[in-house]
Tab-separated table of C-alpha atoms in Angstrom:
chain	number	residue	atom	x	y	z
A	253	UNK	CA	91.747	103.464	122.086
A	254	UNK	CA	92.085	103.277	125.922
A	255	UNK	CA	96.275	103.790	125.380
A	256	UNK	CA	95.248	107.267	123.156
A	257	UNK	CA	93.628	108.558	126.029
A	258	UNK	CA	96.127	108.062	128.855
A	259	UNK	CA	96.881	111.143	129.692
A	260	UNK	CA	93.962	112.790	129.203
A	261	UNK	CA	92.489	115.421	131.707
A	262	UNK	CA	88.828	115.427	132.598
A	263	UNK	CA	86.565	117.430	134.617
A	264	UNK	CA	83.698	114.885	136.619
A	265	UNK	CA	81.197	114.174	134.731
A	266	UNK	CA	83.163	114.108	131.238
A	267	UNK	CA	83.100	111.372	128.473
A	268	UNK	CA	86.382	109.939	128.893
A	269	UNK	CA	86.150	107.248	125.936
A	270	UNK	CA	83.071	105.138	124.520
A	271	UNK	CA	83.334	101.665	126.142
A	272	UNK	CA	84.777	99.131	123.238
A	273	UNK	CA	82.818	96.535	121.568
A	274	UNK	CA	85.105	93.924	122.269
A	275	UNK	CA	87.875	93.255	124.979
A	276	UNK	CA	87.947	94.290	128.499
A	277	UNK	CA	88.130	97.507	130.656
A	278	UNK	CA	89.133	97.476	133.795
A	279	UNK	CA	88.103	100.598	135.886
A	280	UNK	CA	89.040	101.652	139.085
A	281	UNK	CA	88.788	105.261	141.458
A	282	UNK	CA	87.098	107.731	140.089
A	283	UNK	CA	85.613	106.235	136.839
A	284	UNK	CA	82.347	104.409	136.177
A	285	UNK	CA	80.359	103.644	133.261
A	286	UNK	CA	77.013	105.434	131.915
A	287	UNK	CA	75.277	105.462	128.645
A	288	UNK	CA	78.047	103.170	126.799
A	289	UNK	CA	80.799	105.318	127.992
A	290	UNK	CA	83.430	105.778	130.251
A	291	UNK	CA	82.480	108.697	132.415
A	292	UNK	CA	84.560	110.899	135.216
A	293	UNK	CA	83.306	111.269	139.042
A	294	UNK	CA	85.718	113.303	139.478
A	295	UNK	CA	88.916	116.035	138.202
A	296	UNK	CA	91.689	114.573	136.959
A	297	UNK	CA	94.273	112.744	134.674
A	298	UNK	CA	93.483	109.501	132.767
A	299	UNK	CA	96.202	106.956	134.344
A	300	UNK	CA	96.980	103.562	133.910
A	301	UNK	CA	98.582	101.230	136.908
A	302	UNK	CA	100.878	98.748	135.738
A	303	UNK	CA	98.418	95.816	135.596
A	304	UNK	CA	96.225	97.675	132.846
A	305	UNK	CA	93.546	99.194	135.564
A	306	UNK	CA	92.726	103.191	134.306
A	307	UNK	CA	92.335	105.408	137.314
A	308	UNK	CA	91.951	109.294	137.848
A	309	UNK	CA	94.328	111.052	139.301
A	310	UNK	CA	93.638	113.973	141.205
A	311	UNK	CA	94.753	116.371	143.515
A	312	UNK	CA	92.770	115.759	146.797
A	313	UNK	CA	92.989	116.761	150.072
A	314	UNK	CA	90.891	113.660	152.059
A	315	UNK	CA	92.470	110.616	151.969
A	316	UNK	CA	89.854	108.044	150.724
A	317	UNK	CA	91.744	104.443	152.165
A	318	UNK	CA	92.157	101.996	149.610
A	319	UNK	CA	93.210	98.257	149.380
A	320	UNK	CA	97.128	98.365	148.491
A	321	UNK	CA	97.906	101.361	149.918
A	322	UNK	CA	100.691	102.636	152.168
A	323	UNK	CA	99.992	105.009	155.052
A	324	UNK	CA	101.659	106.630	157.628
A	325	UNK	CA	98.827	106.010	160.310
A	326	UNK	CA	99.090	107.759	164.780
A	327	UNK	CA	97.753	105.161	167.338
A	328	UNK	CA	94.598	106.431	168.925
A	329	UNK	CA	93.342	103.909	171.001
A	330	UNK	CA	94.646	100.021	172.240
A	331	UNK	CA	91.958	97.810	172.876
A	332	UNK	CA	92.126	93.662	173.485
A	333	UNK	CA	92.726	92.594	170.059
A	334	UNK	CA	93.493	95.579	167.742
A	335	UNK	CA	94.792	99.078	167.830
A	336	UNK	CA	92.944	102.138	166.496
A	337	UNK	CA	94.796	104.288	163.949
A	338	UNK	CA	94.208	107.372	162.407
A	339	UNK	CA	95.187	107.608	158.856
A	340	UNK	CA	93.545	111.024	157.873
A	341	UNK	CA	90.485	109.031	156.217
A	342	UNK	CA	86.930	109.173	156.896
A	343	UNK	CA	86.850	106.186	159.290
A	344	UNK	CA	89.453	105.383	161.820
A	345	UNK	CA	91.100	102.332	160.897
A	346	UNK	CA	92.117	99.174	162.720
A	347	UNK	CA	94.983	97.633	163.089
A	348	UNK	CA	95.644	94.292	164.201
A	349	UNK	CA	98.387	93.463	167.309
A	350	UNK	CA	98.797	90.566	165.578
A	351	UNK	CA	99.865	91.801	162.435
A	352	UNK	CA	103.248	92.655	163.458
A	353	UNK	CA	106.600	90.280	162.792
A	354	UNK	CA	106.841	88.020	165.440
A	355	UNK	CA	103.645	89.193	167.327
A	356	UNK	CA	101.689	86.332	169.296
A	357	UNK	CA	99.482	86.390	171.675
A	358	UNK	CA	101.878	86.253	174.696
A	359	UNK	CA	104.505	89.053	172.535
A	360	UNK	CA	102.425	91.852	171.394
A	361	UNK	CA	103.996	94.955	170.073
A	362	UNK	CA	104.457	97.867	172.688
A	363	UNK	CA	102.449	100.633	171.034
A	364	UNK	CA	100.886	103.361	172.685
A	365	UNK	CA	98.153	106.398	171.855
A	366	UNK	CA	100.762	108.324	170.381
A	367	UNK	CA	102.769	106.524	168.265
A	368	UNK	CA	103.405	106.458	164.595
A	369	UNK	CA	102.855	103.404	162.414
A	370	UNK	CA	103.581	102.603	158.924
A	371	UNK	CA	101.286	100.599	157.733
A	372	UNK	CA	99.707	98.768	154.171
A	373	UNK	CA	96.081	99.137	154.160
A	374	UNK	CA	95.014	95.178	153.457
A	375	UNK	CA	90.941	96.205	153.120
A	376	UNK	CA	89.123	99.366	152.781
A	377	UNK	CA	85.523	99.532	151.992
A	378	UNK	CA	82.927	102.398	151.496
A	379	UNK	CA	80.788	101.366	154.828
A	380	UNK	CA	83.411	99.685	157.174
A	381	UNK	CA	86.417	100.782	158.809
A	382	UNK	CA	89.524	99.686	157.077
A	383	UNK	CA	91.820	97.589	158.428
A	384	UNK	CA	95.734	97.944	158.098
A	385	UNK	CA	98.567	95.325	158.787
A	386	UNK	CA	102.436	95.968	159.433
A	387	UNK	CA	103.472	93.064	157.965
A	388	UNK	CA	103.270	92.015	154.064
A	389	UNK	CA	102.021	89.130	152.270
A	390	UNK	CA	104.729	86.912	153.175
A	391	UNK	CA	104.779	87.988	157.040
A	392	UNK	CA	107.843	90.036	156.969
A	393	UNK	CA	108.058	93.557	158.206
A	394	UNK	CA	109.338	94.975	154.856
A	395	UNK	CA	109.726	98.528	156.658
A	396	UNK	CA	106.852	98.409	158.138
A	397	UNK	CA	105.974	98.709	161.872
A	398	UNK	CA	106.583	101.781	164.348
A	399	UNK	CA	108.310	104.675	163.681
A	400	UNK	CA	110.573	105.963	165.948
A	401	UNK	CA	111.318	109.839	166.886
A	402	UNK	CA	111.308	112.397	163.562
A	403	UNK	CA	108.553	114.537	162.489
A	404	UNK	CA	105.336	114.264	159.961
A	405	UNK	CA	104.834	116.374	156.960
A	406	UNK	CA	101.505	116.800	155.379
A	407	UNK	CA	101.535	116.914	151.717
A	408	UNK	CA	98.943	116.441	149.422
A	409	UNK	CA	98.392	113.055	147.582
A	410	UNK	CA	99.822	113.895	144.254
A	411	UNK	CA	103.062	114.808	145.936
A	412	UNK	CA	103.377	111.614	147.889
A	413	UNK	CA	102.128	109.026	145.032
A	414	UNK	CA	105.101	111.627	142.865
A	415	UNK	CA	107.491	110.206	146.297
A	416	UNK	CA	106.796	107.100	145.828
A	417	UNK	CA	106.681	106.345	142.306
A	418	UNK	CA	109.493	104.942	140.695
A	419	UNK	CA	111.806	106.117	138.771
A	420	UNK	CA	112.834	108.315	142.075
A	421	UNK	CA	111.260	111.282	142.505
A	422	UNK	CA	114.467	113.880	141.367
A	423	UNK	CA	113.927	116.366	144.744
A	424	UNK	CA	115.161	112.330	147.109
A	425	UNK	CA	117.923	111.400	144.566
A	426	UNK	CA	119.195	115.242	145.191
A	427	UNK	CA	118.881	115.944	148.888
A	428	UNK	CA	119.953	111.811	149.095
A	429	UNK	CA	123.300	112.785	147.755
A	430	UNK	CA	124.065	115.523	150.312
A	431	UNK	CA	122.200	114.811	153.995
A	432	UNK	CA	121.266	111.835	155.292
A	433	UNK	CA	118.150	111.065	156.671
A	434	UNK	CA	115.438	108.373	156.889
A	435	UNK	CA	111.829	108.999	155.230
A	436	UNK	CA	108.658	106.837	154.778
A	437	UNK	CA	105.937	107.882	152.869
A	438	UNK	CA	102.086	106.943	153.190
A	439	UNK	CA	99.119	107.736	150.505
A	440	UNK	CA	97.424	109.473	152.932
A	441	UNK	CA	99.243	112.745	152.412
A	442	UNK	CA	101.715	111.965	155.856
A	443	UNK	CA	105.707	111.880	154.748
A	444	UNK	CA	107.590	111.006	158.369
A	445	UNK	CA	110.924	111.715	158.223
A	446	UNK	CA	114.372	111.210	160.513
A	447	UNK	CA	117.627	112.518	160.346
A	448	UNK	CA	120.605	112.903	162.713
A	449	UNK	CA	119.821	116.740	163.111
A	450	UNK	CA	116.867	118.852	163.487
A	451	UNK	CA	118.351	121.036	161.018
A	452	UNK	CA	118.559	118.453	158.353
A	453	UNK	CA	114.804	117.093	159.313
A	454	UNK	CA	113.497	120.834	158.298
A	455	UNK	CA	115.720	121.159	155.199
A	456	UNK	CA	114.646	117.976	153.876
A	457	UNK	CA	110.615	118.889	154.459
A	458	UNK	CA	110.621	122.070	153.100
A	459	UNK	CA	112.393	120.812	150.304
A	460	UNK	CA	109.937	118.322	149.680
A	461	UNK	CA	106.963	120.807	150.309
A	462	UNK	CA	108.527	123.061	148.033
A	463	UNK	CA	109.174	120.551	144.851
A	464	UNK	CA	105.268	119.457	144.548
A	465	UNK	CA	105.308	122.240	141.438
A	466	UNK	CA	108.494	122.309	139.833
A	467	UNK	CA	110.369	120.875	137.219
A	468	UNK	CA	113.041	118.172	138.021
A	469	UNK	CA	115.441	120.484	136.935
A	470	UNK	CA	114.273	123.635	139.079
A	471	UNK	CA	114.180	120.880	141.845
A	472	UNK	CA	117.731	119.981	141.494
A	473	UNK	CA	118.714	123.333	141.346
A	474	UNK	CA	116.894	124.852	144.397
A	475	UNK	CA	118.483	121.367	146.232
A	476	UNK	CA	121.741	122.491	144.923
A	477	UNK	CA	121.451	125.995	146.021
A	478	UNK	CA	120.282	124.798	149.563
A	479	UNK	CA	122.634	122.260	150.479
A	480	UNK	CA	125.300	124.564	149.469
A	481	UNK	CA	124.262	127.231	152.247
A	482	UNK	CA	123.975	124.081	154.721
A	483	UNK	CA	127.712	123.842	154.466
B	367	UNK	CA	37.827	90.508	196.625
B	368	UNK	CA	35.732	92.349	194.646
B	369	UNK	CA	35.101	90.825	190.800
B	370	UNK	CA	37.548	91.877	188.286
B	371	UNK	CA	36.075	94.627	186.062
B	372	UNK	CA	36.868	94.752	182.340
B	373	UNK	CA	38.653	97.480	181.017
B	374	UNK	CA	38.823	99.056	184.364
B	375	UNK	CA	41.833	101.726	184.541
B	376	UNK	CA	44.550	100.438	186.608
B	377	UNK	CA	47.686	101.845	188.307
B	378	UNK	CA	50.938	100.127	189.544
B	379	UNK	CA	50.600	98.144	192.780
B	380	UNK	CA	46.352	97.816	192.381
B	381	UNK	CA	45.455	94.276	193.512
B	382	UNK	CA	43.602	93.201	190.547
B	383	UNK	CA	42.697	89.508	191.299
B	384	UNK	CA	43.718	86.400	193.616
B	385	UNK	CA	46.028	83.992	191.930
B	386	UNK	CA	43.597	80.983	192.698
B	387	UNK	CA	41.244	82.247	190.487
B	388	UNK	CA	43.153	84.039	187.928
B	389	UNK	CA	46.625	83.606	185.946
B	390	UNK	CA	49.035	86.643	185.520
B	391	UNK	CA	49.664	87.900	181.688
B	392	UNK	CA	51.514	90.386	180.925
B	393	UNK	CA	52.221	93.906	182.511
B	394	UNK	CA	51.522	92.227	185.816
B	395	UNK	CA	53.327	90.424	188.427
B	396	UNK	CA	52.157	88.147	191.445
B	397	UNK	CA	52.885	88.574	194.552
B	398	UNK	CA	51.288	86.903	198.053
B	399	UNK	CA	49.101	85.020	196.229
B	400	UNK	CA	47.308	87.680	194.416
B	401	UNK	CA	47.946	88.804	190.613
B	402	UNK	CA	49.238	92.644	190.866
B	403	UNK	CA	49.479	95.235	188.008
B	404	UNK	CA	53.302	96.663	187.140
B	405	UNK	CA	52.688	98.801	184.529
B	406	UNK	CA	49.578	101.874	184.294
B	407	UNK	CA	46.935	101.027	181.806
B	408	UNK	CA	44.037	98.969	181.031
B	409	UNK	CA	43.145	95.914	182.093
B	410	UNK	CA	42.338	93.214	180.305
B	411	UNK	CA	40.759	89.479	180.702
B	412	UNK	CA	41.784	87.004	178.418
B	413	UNK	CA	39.431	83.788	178.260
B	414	UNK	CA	41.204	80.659	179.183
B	415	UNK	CA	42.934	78.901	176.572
B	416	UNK	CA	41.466	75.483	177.479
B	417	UNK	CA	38.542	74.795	179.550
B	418	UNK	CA	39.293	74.155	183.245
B	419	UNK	CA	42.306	76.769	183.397
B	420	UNK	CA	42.179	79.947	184.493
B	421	UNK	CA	41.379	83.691	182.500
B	422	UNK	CA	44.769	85.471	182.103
B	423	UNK	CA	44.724	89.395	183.144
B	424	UNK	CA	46.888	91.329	180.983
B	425	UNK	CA	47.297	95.295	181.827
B	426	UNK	CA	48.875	96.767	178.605
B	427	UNK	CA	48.251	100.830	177.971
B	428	UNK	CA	46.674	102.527	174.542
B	429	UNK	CA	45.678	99.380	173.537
B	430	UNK	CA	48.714	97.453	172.483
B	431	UNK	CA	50.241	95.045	174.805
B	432	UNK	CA	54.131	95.918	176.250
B	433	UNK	CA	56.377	94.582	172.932
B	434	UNK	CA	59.818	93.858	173.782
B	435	UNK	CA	61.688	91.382	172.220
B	436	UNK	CA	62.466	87.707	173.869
B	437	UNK	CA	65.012	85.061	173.193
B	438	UNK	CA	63.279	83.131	170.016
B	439	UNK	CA	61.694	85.947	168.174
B	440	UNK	CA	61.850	86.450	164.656
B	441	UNK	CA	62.911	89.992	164.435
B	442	UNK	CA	63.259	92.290	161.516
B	443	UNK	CA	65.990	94.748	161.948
B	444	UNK	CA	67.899	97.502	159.822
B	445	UNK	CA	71.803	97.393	159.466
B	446	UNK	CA	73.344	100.544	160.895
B	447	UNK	CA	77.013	99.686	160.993
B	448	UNK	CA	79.158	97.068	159.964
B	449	UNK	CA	82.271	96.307	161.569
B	450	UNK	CA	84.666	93.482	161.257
B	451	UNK	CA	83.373	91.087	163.466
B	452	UNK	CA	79.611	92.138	164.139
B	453	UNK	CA	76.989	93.983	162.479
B	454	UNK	CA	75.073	96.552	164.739
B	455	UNK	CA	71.699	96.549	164.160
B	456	UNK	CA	68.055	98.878	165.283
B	457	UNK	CA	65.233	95.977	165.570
B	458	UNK	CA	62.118	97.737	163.850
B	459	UNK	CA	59.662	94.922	164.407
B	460	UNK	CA	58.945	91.665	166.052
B	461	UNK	CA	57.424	89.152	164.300
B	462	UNK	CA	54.578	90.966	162.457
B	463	UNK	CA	53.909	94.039	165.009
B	464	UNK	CA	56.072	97.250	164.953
B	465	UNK	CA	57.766	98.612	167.853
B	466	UNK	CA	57.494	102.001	168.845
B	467	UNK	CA	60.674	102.432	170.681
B	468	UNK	CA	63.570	101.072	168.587
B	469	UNK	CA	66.093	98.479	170.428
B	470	UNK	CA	69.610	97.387	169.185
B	471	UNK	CA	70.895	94.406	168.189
B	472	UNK	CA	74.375	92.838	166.993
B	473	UNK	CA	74.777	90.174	164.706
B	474	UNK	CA	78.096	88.838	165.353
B	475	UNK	CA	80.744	87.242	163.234
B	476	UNK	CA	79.823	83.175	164.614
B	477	UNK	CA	76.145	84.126	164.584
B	478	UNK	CA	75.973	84.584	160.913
B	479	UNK	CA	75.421	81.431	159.493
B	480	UNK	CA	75.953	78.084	160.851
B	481	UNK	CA	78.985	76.674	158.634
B	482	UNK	CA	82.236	77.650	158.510
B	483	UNK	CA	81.807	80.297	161.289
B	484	UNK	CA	85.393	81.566	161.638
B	485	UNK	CA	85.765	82.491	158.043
B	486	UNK	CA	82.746	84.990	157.879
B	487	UNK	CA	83.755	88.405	156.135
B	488	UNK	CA	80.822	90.331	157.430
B	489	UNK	CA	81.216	93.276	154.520
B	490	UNK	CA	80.129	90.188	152.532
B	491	UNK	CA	76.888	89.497	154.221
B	492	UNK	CA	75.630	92.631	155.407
B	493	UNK	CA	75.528	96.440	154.960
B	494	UNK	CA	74.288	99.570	156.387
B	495	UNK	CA	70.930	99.734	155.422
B	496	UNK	CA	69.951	96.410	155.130
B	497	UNK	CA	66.996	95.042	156.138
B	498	UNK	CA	67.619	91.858	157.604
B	499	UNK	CA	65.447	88.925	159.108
B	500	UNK	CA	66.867	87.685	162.437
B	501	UNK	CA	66.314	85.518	165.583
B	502	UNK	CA	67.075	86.781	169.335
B	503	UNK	CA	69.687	84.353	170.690
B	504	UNK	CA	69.771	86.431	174.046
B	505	UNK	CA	69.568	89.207	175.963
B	506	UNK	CA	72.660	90.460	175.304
B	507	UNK	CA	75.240	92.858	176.791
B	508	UNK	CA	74.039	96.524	178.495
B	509	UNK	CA	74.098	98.140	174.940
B	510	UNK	CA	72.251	95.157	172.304
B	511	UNK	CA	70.138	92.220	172.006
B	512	UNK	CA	72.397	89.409	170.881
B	513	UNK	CA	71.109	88.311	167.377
B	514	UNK	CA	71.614	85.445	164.640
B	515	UNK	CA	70.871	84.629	161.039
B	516	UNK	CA	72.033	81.281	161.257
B	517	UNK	CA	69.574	79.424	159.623
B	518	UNK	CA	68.021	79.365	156.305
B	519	UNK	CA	65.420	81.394	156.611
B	520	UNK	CA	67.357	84.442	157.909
B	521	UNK	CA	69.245	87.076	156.229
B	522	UNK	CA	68.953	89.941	153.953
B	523	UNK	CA	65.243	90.542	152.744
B	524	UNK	CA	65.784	94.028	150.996
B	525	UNK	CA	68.687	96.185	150.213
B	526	UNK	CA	69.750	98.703	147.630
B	527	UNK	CA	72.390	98.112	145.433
B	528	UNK	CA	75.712	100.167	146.545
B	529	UNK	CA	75.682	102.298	142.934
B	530	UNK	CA	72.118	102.832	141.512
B	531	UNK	CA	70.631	102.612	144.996
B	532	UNK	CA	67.649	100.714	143.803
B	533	UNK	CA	65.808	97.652	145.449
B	534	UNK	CA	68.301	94.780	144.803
B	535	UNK	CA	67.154	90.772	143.231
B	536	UNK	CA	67.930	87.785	145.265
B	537	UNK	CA	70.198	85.696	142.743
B	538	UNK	CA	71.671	83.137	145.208
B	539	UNK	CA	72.004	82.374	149.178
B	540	UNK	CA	74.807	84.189	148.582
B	541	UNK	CA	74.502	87.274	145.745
B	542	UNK	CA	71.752	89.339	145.043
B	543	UNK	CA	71.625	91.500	141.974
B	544	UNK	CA	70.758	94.906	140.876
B	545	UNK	CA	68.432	95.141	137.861
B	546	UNK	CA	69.772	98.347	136.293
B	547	UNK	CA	73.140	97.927	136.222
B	548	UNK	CA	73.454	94.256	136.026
B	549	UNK	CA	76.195	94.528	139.205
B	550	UNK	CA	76.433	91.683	141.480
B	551	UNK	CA	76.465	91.717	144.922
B	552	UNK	CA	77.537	89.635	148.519
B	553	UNK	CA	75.240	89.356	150.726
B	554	UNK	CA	73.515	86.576	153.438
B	555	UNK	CA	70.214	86.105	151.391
B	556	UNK	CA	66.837	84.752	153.563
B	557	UNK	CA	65.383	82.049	151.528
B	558	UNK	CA	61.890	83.036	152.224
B	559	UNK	CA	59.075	81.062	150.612
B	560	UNK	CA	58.122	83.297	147.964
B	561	UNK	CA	60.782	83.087	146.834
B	562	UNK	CA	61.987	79.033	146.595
B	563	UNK	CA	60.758	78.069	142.994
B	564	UNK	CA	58.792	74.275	142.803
């Protein structure tokens, strides 16, 4: 009964499905329970992660931080232990100087106001600031860590969970088999992105601004049509 | 010297007594022998607490005498933010008396309890809005009173639960619970003696 209604979109404050007798239901953003049912907080689709938690997905501008998360995060402040990052989200978050690969307390990273991080977000909660780590589980950078030169692109968080997801999203495979260039992507709407020119930096982003709303095969055509004016 | 009135109306820097005769209390200070007022207001004689010692004079105005808290009160404070390694804190009362001017406090990270200090997760004892039952360790820094719940009968007295935003039930030293929708949650629980059963 939860599988039939994946997929599913609700308005906040809909019955999504009546809570099951038996078994287990994991919920997670944007769904709670009320009167023996599943009910909406807010617009969206009816999702499932890959571990069996159902989320709504929605198209939001604020970034709401949560655990897991990747995020493309600008250095506000440096203080003795921790840096202060904004990642777009209602609380400026804090990142550790030790959480970098090969960080100690004699080798911190050199980071200043300024600078772009990509970062995981290891907690988030409603009333505290979250804190974020460059490294992962295991202590390796994994990609994470500053980000050199480039530019930012904000794009809502549909588009960049749509980046991210795998299989590839189709508007990367295309422009991947023409330009090169560098990108990272973080939840929090922020797509940073490198590439040998300036030219190929802007075709890239408007690229990716423009595919939020079309079909993979309108994507691959407008790709098509644009890297064959590049030359 | 003229006798000490009661009640008299005093300002700052009125001679109120010699020091021979009389101990100093509070809102006063002494000075060349003599017990001085500090502070405009009322005076006030306080018998001695044991015969053969000497009346205190207190000078305190409207009534109440000068409340501000002191290393070793009990303190009841409200949660106003909660960061990773402190919780900031506005101390409402000490011991049974409201203030009238609110003071801050921090509770931080080692002050929390007293095992296992370095492993605190302070989201998981405390959170904005709180009320929480705590001791003055010091004065502090410029900006807060230094603060600790690091004994058993300090912690969380009252908070709402996070969803339903009714009064929460103590379930452990640990968890308290909300009754109407059954959710469980961390917190640094005061065992207070109402509520230890037999």
């Amino acid at each position: 009964m939860a599988a039939a209604a994946l997929g599913k979109v609700v308005g906040p404050g809909d019955r999504v499905l009546d809570v099951p007798e038996q078994g287990t239901l994991r919920l997670s953003a944007g769904l709670t329970t009320h009167d023996g049912a599943v009910t909406s907080l807010k617009g969206g689709v009816l999702k499932s992660t890959r571990t069996g938690q159902l989320f709504l997905e929605g198209r939001q501008k604020r970034y709401i931080p949560a655990e897991g998360d990747v995020v493309v995060g600008v250095i506000n402040d440096k203080h003795s232990e921790n840096f202060t990052v904004d990642i777009g989200g209602p609380f400026n978050a804090v990142l550790p100087q030790l959480s970098f690969e090969g960080a100690t307390r004699r080798n911190r990273p050199n980071l200043h106001p300024g600078d772009l991080v990509y970062a995981r977000v290891v907690t988030a909660h409603r009333d505290t600031d979250p804190v974020l780590s460059c490294v992962d589980t295991a202590g390796r950078a994994s990609g994470f860590g500053h980000l050199k030169e480039g530019m930012v692109l904000s794009c809502s968080s549909a588009l960049a969970r749509q980046l991210l997801g795998s299989p590839t999203a189709p508007v990367l495979e295309a422009l991947g088999s023409g330009l090169q260039f560098e990108l990272a992507v973080g939840l929090n709407g922020r797509v940073w992105l490198s590439a040998p020119t300036a030219a190929t930096c802007v075709v890239v982003a408007n690229a990716i601004a423009e595919s939020e709303f079309r079909t993979p095969a309108q994507v691959r055509t407008m790709v098509a049509r644009v890297l064959s004016r590049l030359g | 010297m003229s006798a000490v009135e009661e009640e008299r109306a005093v300002c700052v820097g009125d001679r109120l007594g010699a020091t021979d005769t009389y101990a100093a209390g509070e809102g006063v200070f002494v000075r060349d022998g003599f017990v001085i007022a500090s502070v405009v207001g009322f005076q006030r004689l306080e018998a001695p607490p044991a015969a053969g010692e000497k009346p205190t004079i207190h000078v305190a105005s409207r009534d109440t005498l000068p409340l501000v808290p002191k290393p070793g009160d009990i303190v009841t404070v409200k949660i106003s933010r909660v960061a990773q390694t402190a919780a900031h804190a506005l101390i409402m009362c000490v011991g049974r008396q409201a203030l009238s001017t609110e003071f801050k406090g921090v509770i931080r990270q080692q002050d929390v309890r007293s095992t296992e200090i370095d492993r605190v997760v302070i989201y998981d004892c405390f959170r904005p809005g709180d009320i929480v039952r705590a001791e003055v360790v010091s004065l502090g820094d410029a900006r807060s009173y230094y603060l600790s719940t690091a004994k058993n009968e300090l912690g969380v007295v009252y908070a709402r639960s996070a969803t339903a935003g009714v009064a929460m039930v103590p379930t452990s030293w640990v968890t308290m619970q909300c009754p109407e929708t059954q959710a469980v949650e961390k917190r640094k629980v005061a065992k207070l003696e109402s509520l230890v059963t037999a």
